[in-house]
Amino acid sequence: ADAGNPRGYWEPRKAIAINEGILYRHQTAWFDPALCSMDDDVMDAREKAACVGRIEDYLTKLPDAPVLVIKEPRITTMSPLWFEAARRAGFDVAAVIAVRHPMEVISSVAATWQVSRELSGALWLKYSLLAERYTRGLPRVFVDYADFLDNWRREIKRISTTLDIELNTRQQDAIE
């Protein structure tokens, strides 16, 4: 939690650090609107293997659980690295892609990060396109953010059914 989000964030700090390190080494950052990613011959085989190894090491040290969910927007530009690391760590990869009205995202990013609405819009488009591109061959489901807020139980059931995974909702009161 911080002043910008007193209720806290969902993104794991270690995943953020891994991603920021990779982006920094390639003289870019999450707020670079260029439609490039870490799969476009940006790194040689040795560096790619090192990045995948670092991610795999992180994944294998997480607590054992039937389903692992990582919410970290920077992953989108590095999906090929994360997906390869997850497979090497023994995970089946699937994607839940949150879809939110562009103006809501643009306003949120502009306010939170103190960047222009134009940059925020370009980032929304970049991350949306890359998320669709990198998950084409995977089991995936698109979830409308407004629908999720309106009826999270229905959307969890839809995600569970679409991806054929058990998403336990025994702690419904805590979720509410």
PDB file of C-alpha atoms in Angstrom:
ATOM      1  CA  ALA A   1       0.000   0.000   0.000  1.00  0.00           C
ATOM      2  CA  ASP A   2       1.029   3.592  -0.560  1.00  0.00           C
ATOM      3  CA  ALA A   3      -0.542   7.037  -0.839  1.00  0.00           C
ATOM      4  CA  GLY A   4      -1.603   6.309  -4.422  1.00  0.00           C
ATOM      5  CA  ASN A   5      -3.314   3.050  -3.475  1.00  0.00           C
ATOM      6  CA  PRO A   6      -4.014   2.806   0.271  1.00  0.00           C
ATOM      7  CA  ARG A   7      -5.679  -0.609  -0.142  1.00  0.00           C
ATOM      8  CA  GLY A   8      -2.500  -2.077  -1.610  1.00  0.00           C
ATOM      9  CA  TYR A   9      -1.345  -3.748  -4.792  1.00  0.00           C
ATOM     10  CA  TRP A  10      -1.554  -7.317  -6.051  1.00  0.00           C
ATOM     11  CA  GLU A  11       1.687  -7.342  -8.005  1.00  0.00           C
ATOM     12  CA  PRO A  12       4.481  -9.398  -6.415  1.00  0.00           C
ATOM     13  CA  ARG A  13       7.539  -7.222  -5.764  1.00  0.00           C
ATOM     14  CA  LYS A  14       9.974  -9.920  -6.892  1.00  0.00           C
ATOM     15  CA  ALA A  15       8.217 -10.264 -10.265  1.00  0.00           C
ATOM     16  CA  ILE A  16       8.320  -6.481 -10.666  1.00  0.00           C
ATOM     17  CA  ALA A  17      12.051  -6.451  -9.855  1.00  0.00           C
ATOM     18  CA  ILE A  18      12.785  -9.216 -12.380  1.00  0.00           C
ATOM     19  CA  ASN A  19      10.834  -7.457 -15.107  1.00  0.00           C
ATOM     20  CA  GLU A  20      12.222  -4.002 -14.357  1.00  0.00           C
ATOM     21  CA  GLY A  21      15.750  -5.436 -14.442  1.00  0.00           C
ATOM     22  CA  ILE A  22      15.229  -7.016 -17.856  1.00  0.00           C
ATOM     23  CA  LEU A  23      13.658  -3.861 -19.263  1.00  0.00           C
ATOM     24  CA  TYR A  24      16.380  -1.643 -17.775  1.00  0.00           C
ATOM     25  CA  ARG A  25      19.148  -3.760 -19.305  1.00  0.00           C
ATOM     26  CA  HIS A  26      17.499  -3.174 -22.672  1.00  0.00           C
ATOM     27  CA  GLN A  27      17.235   0.570 -22.123  1.00  0.00           C
ATOM     28  CA  THR A  28      13.468   0.558 -21.945  1.00  0.00           C
ATOM     29  CA  ALA A  29      10.769   0.641 -19.294  1.00  0.00           C
ATOM     30  CA  TRP A  30       7.125  -0.324 -18.803  1.00  0.00           C
ATOM     31  CA  PHE A  31       6.081   3.144 -19.974  1.00  0.00           C
ATOM     32  CA  ASP A  32       7.828   2.852 -23.360  1.00  0.00           C
ATOM     33  CA  PRO A  33       4.965   2.972 -25.888  1.00  0.00           C
ATOM     34  CA  ALA A  34       7.004   1.301 -28.653  1.00  0.00           C
ATOM     35  CA  LEU A  35       5.310  -1.887 -29.812  1.00  0.00           C
ATOM     36  CA  CYS A  36       8.358  -4.014 -29.173  1.00  0.00           C
ATOM     37  CA  SER A  37       8.929  -6.810 -26.753  1.00  0.00           C
ATOM     38  CA  MET A  38      11.574  -9.186 -25.559  1.00  0.00           C
ATOM     39  CA  ASP A  39      10.944 -11.688 -28.350  1.00  0.00           C
ATOM     40  CA  ASP A  40      11.911  -9.491 -31.298  1.00  0.00           C
ATOM     41  CA  ASP A  41      15.550 -10.555 -31.451  1.00  0.00           C
ATOM     42  CA  VAL A  42      16.284  -8.113 -28.634  1.00  0.00           C
ATOM     43  CA  MET A  43      18.506 -10.536 -26.758  1.00  0.00           C
ATOM     44  CA  ASP A  44      20.916 -13.242 -27.779  1.00  0.00           C
ATOM     45  CA  ALA A  45      20.409 -16.880 -26.801  1.00  0.00           C
ATOM     46  CA  ARG A  46      22.722 -16.649 -23.772  1.00  0.00           C
ATOM     47  CA  GLU A  47      20.950 -13.626 -22.308  1.00  0.00           C
ATOM     48  CA  LYS A  48      17.522 -15.090 -23.052  1.00  0.00           C
ATOM     49  CA  ALA A  49      18.512 -18.291 -21.238  1.00  0.00           C
ATOM     50  CA  ALA A  50      19.721 -16.245 -18.253  1.00  0.00           C
ATOM     51  CA  CYS A  51      16.447 -14.288 -18.091  1.00  0.00           C
ATOM     52  CA  VAL A  52      14.346 -17.439 -18.395  1.00  0.00           C
ATOM     53  CA  GLY A  53      16.509 -19.036 -15.690  1.00  0.00           C
ATOM     54  CA  ARG A  54      15.992 -16.095 -13.336  1.00  0.00           C
ATOM     55  CA  ILE A  55      12.214 -16.265 -13.837  1.00  0.00           C
ATOM     56  CA  GLU A  56      12.199 -20.066 -13.474  1.00  0.00           C
ATOM     57  CA  ASP A  57      14.153 -19.765 -10.221  1.00  0.00           C
ATOM     58  CA  TYR A  58      11.544 -17.332  -8.896  1.00  0.00           C
ATOM     59  CA  LEU A  59       8.649 -19.570  -9.941  1.00  0.00           C
ATOM     60  CA  THR A  60      10.112 -22.729  -8.414  1.00  0.00           C
ATOM     61  CA  LYS A  61      10.563 -21.014  -5.035  1.00  0.00           C
ATOM     62  CA  LEU A  62       6.905 -20.021  -4.726  1.00  0.00           C
ATOM     63  CA  PRO A  63       4.720 -22.016  -2.338  1.00  0.00           C
ATOM     64  CA  ASP A  64       3.274 -25.164  -3.846  1.00  0.00           C
ATOM     65  CA  ALA A  65      -0.325 -24.633  -4.962  1.00  0.00           C
ATOM     66  CA  PRO A  66      -2.702 -26.173  -7.497  1.00  0.00           C
ATOM     67  CA  VAL A  67      -2.990 -22.843  -9.356  1.00  0.00           C
ATOM     68  CA  LEU A  68      -0.442 -20.056  -9.560  1.00  0.00           C
ATOM     69  CA  VAL A  69      -1.636 -16.602 -10.605  1.00  0.00           C
ATOM     70  CA  ILE A  70       0.765 -13.765 -11.272  1.00  0.00           C
ATOM     71  CA  LYS A  71      -0.703 -10.339 -11.913  1.00  0.00           C
ATOM     72  CA  GLU A  72       2.034  -8.028 -13.104  1.00  0.00           C
ATOM     73  CA  PRO A  73       1.387  -5.884 -16.188  1.00  0.00           C
ATOM     74  CA  ARG A  74       5.063  -5.672 -17.190  1.00  0.00           C
ATOM     75  CA  ILE A  75       4.962  -9.405 -17.889  1.00  0.00           C
ATOM     76  CA  THR A  76       2.986  -8.644 -21.016  1.00  0.00           C
ATOM     77  CA  THR A  77       6.040  -7.367 -22.895  1.00  0.00           C
ATOM     78  CA  MET A  78       8.043 -10.374 -21.711  1.00  0.00           C
ATOM     79  CA  SER A  79       5.413 -13.082 -22.066  1.00  0.00           C
ATOM     80  CA  PRO A  80       7.613 -15.394 -24.154  1.00  0.00           C
ATOM     81  CA  LEU A  81      10.241 -15.411 -21.378  1.00  0.00           C
ATOM     82  CA  TRP A  82       7.699 -15.970 -18.594  1.00  0.00           C
ATOM     83  CA  PHE A  83       5.807 -18.662 -20.492  1.00  0.00           C
ATOM     84  CA  GLU A  84       9.001 -20.570 -21.280  1.00  0.00           C
ATOM     85  CA  ALA A  85      10.166 -20.292 -17.654  1.00  0.00           C
ATOM     86  CA  ALA A  86       6.775 -21.463 -16.377  1.00  0.00           C
ATOM     87  CA  ARG A  87       6.829 -24.504 -18.654  1.00  0.00           C
ATOM     88  CA  ARG A  88      10.388 -25.325 -17.578  1.00  0.00           C
ATOM     89  CA  ALA A  89       9.237 -25.046 -13.951  1.00  0.00           C
ATOM     90  CA  GLY A  90       6.529 -27.624 -14.673  1.00  0.00           C
ATOM     91  CA  PHE A  91       3.510 -25.342 -14.997  1.00  0.00           C
ATOM     92  CA  ASP A  92       0.783 -25.448 -17.619  1.00  0.00           C
ATOM     93  CA  VAL A  93       0.353 -21.926 -18.949  1.00  0.00           C
ATOM     94  CA  ALA A  94      -3.023 -20.254 -19.439  1.00  0.00           C
ATOM     95  CA  ALA A  95      -4.035 -16.615 -19.531  1.00  0.00           C
ATOM     96  CA  VAL A  96      -6.807 -14.513 -18.071  1.00  0.00           C
ATOM     97  CA  ILE A  97      -6.834 -11.209 -19.902  1.00  0.00           C
ATOM     98  CA  ALA A  98      -8.613  -8.392 -18.133  1.00  0.00           C
ATOM     99  CA  VAL A  99     -10.314  -6.039 -20.536  1.00  0.00           C
ATOM    100  CA  ARG A 100     -11.162  -2.597 -19.250  1.00  0.00           C
ATOM    101  CA  HIS A 101     -12.634   0.392 -21.026  1.00  0.00           C
ATOM    102  CA  PRO A 102      -9.713   2.343 -22.519  1.00  0.00           C
ATOM    103  CA  MET A 103     -10.783   5.666 -21.009  1.00  0.00           C
ATOM    104  CA  GLU A 104     -10.841   4.156 -17.503  1.00  0.00           C
ATOM    105  CA  VAL A 105      -7.325   2.818 -17.963  1.00  0.00           C
ATOM    106  CA  ILE A 106      -6.073   6.018 -19.573  1.00  0.00           C
ATOM    107  CA  SER A 107      -7.432   8.138 -16.715  1.00  0.00           C
ATOM    108  CA  SER A 108      -6.046   5.789 -14.084  1.00  0.00           C
ATOM    109  CA  VAL A 109      -2.555   5.564 -15.581  1.00  0.00           C
ATOM    110  CA  ALA A 110      -2.369   9.307 -16.240  1.00  0.00           C
ATOM    111  CA  ALA A 111      -3.380  10.132 -12.672  1.00  0.00           C
ATOM    112  CA  THR A 112      -1.295   7.469 -10.933  1.00  0.00           C
ATOM    113  CA  TRP A 113       1.913   7.918 -12.899  1.00  0.00           C
ATOM    114  CA  GLN A 114       1.566  11.606 -13.779  1.00  0.00           C
ATOM    115  CA  VAL A 115       1.906  10.986 -17.507  1.00  0.00           C
ATOM    116  CA  SER A 116      -0.043  12.421 -20.415  1.00  0.00           C
ATOM    117  CA  ARG A 117      -3.341  10.931 -21.540  1.00  0.00           C
ATOM    118  CA  GLU A 118      -1.753  10.359 -24.970  1.00  0.00           C
ATOM    119  CA  LEU A 119       1.013   8.218 -23.469  1.00  0.00           C
ATOM    120  CA  SER A 120      -1.528   6.410 -21.297  1.00  0.00           C
ATOM    121  CA  GLY A 121      -3.613   5.629 -24.392  1.00  0.00           C
ATOM    122  CA  ALA A 122      -0.602   4.369 -26.308  1.00  0.00           C
ATOM    123  CA  LEU A 123       0.324   2.114 -23.373  1.00  0.00           C
ATOM    124  CA  TRP A 124      -3.226   0.742 -23.140  1.00  0.00           C
ATOM    125  CA  LEU A 125      -3.098  -0.124 -26.849  1.00  0.00           C
ATOM    126  CA  LYS A 126       0.402  -1.641 -26.655  1.00  0.00           C
ATOM    127  CA  TYR A 127      -0.364  -3.885 -23.697  1.00  0.00           C
ATOM    128  CA  SER A 128      -3.743  -4.915 -25.134  1.00  0.00           C
ATOM    129  CA  LEU A 129      -2.235  -5.890 -28.486  1.00  0.00           C
ATOM    130  CA  LEU A 130       0.698  -7.758 -26.951  1.00  0.00           C
ATOM    131  CA  ALA A 131      -1.555  -9.655 -24.528  1.00  0.00           C
ATOM    132  CA  GLU A 132      -3.717 -10.838 -27.417  1.00  0.00           C
ATOM    133  CA  ARG A 133      -0.701 -11.684 -29.589  1.00  0.00           C
ATOM    134  CA  TYR A 134       1.209 -13.711 -27.020  1.00  0.00           C
ATOM    135  CA  THR A 135      -1.725 -15.751 -25.804  1.00  0.00           C
ATOM    136  CA  ARG A 136      -3.088 -16.867 -29.184  1.00  0.00           C
ATOM    137  CA  GLY A 137      -1.849 -20.425 -28.830  1.00  0.00           C
ATOM    138  CA  LEU A 138      -2.741 -20.748 -25.146  1.00  0.00           C
ATOM    139  CA  PRO A 139      -5.877 -21.585 -23.245  1.00  0.00           C
ATOM    140  CA  ARG A 140      -7.175 -18.117 -22.490  1.00  0.00           C
ATOM    141  CA  VAL A 141     -10.200 -16.171 -21.414  1.00  0.00           C
ATOM    142  CA  PHE A 142     -11.008 -12.495 -21.704  1.00  0.00           C
ATOM    143  CA  VAL A 143     -12.703 -10.959 -18.674  1.00  0.00           C
ATOM    144  CA  ASP A 144     -14.436  -7.622 -18.821  1.00  0.00           C
ATOM    145  CA  TYR A 145     -13.388  -5.662 -15.750  1.00  0.00           C
ATOM    146  CA  ALA A 146     -16.856  -4.153 -15.283  1.00  0.00           C
ATOM    147  CA  ASP A 147     -18.467  -7.618 -15.497  1.00  0.00           C
ATOM    148  CA  PHE A 148     -16.006  -8.913 -12.916  1.00  0.00           C
ATOM    149  CA  LEU A 149     -16.852  -6.108 -10.508  1.00  0.00           C
ATOM    150  CA  ASP A 150     -20.562  -6.601 -11.158  1.00  0.00           C
ATOM    151  CA  ASN A 151     -20.589 -10.373 -10.543  1.00  0.00           C
ATOM    152  CA  TRP A 152     -17.215 -11.864  -9.638  1.00  0.00           C
ATOM    153  CA  ARG A 153     -18.725 -15.279  -8.857  1.00  0.00           C
ATOM    154  CA  ARG A 154     -20.085 -15.615 -12.397  1.00  0.00           C
ATOM    155  CA  GLU A 155     -16.781 -14.530 -13.907  1.00  0.00           C
ATOM    156  CA  ILE A 156     -14.734 -16.896 -11.715  1.00  0.00           C
ATOM    157  CA  LYS A 157     -17.004 -19.740 -12.807  1.00  0.00           C
ATOM    158  CA  ARG A 158     -16.581 -18.721 -16.450  1.00  0.00           C
ATOM    159  CA  ILE A 159     -12.788 -18.574 -16.055  1.00  0.00           C
ATOM    160  CA  SER A 160     -12.768 -21.944 -14.291  1.00  0.00           C
ATOM    161  CA  THR A 161     -14.918 -23.555 -16.977  1.00  0.00           C
ATOM    162  CA  THR A 162     -13.082 -22.001 -19.923  1.00  0.00           C
ATOM    163  CA  LEU A 163      -9.614 -22.885 -18.641  1.00  0.00           C
ATOM    164  CA  ASP A 164     -10.672 -26.199 -17.084  1.00  0.00           C
ATOM    165  CA  ILE A 165      -9.176 -25.368 -13.697  1.00  0.00           C
ATOM    166  CA  GLU A 166     -10.642 -25.478 -10.227  1.00  0.00           C
ATOM    167  CA  LEU A 167     -10.861 -22.018  -8.719  1.00  0.00           C
ATOM    168  CA  ASN A 168     -11.879 -22.509  -5.131  1.00  0.00           C
ATOM    169  CA  THR A 169     -14.159 -19.786  -3.782  1.00  0.00           C
ATOM    170  CA  ARG A 170     -14.644 -21.104  -0.251  1.00  0.00           C
ATOM    171  CA  GLN A 171     -13.653 -17.754   1.236  1.00  0.00           C
ATOM    172  CA  GLN A 172     -16.432 -15.841  -0.479  1.00  0.00           C
ATOM    173  CA  ASP A 173     -17.005 -13.526   2.497  1.00  0.00           C
ATOM    174  CA  ALA A 174     -13.351 -12.469   2.455  1.00  0.00           C
ATOM    175  CA  ILE A 175     -13.531 -11.915  -1.304  1.00  0.00           C
ATOM    176  CA  GLU A 176     -16.652  -9.789  -0.947  1.00  0.00           C
TER     177      GLU A 176
END
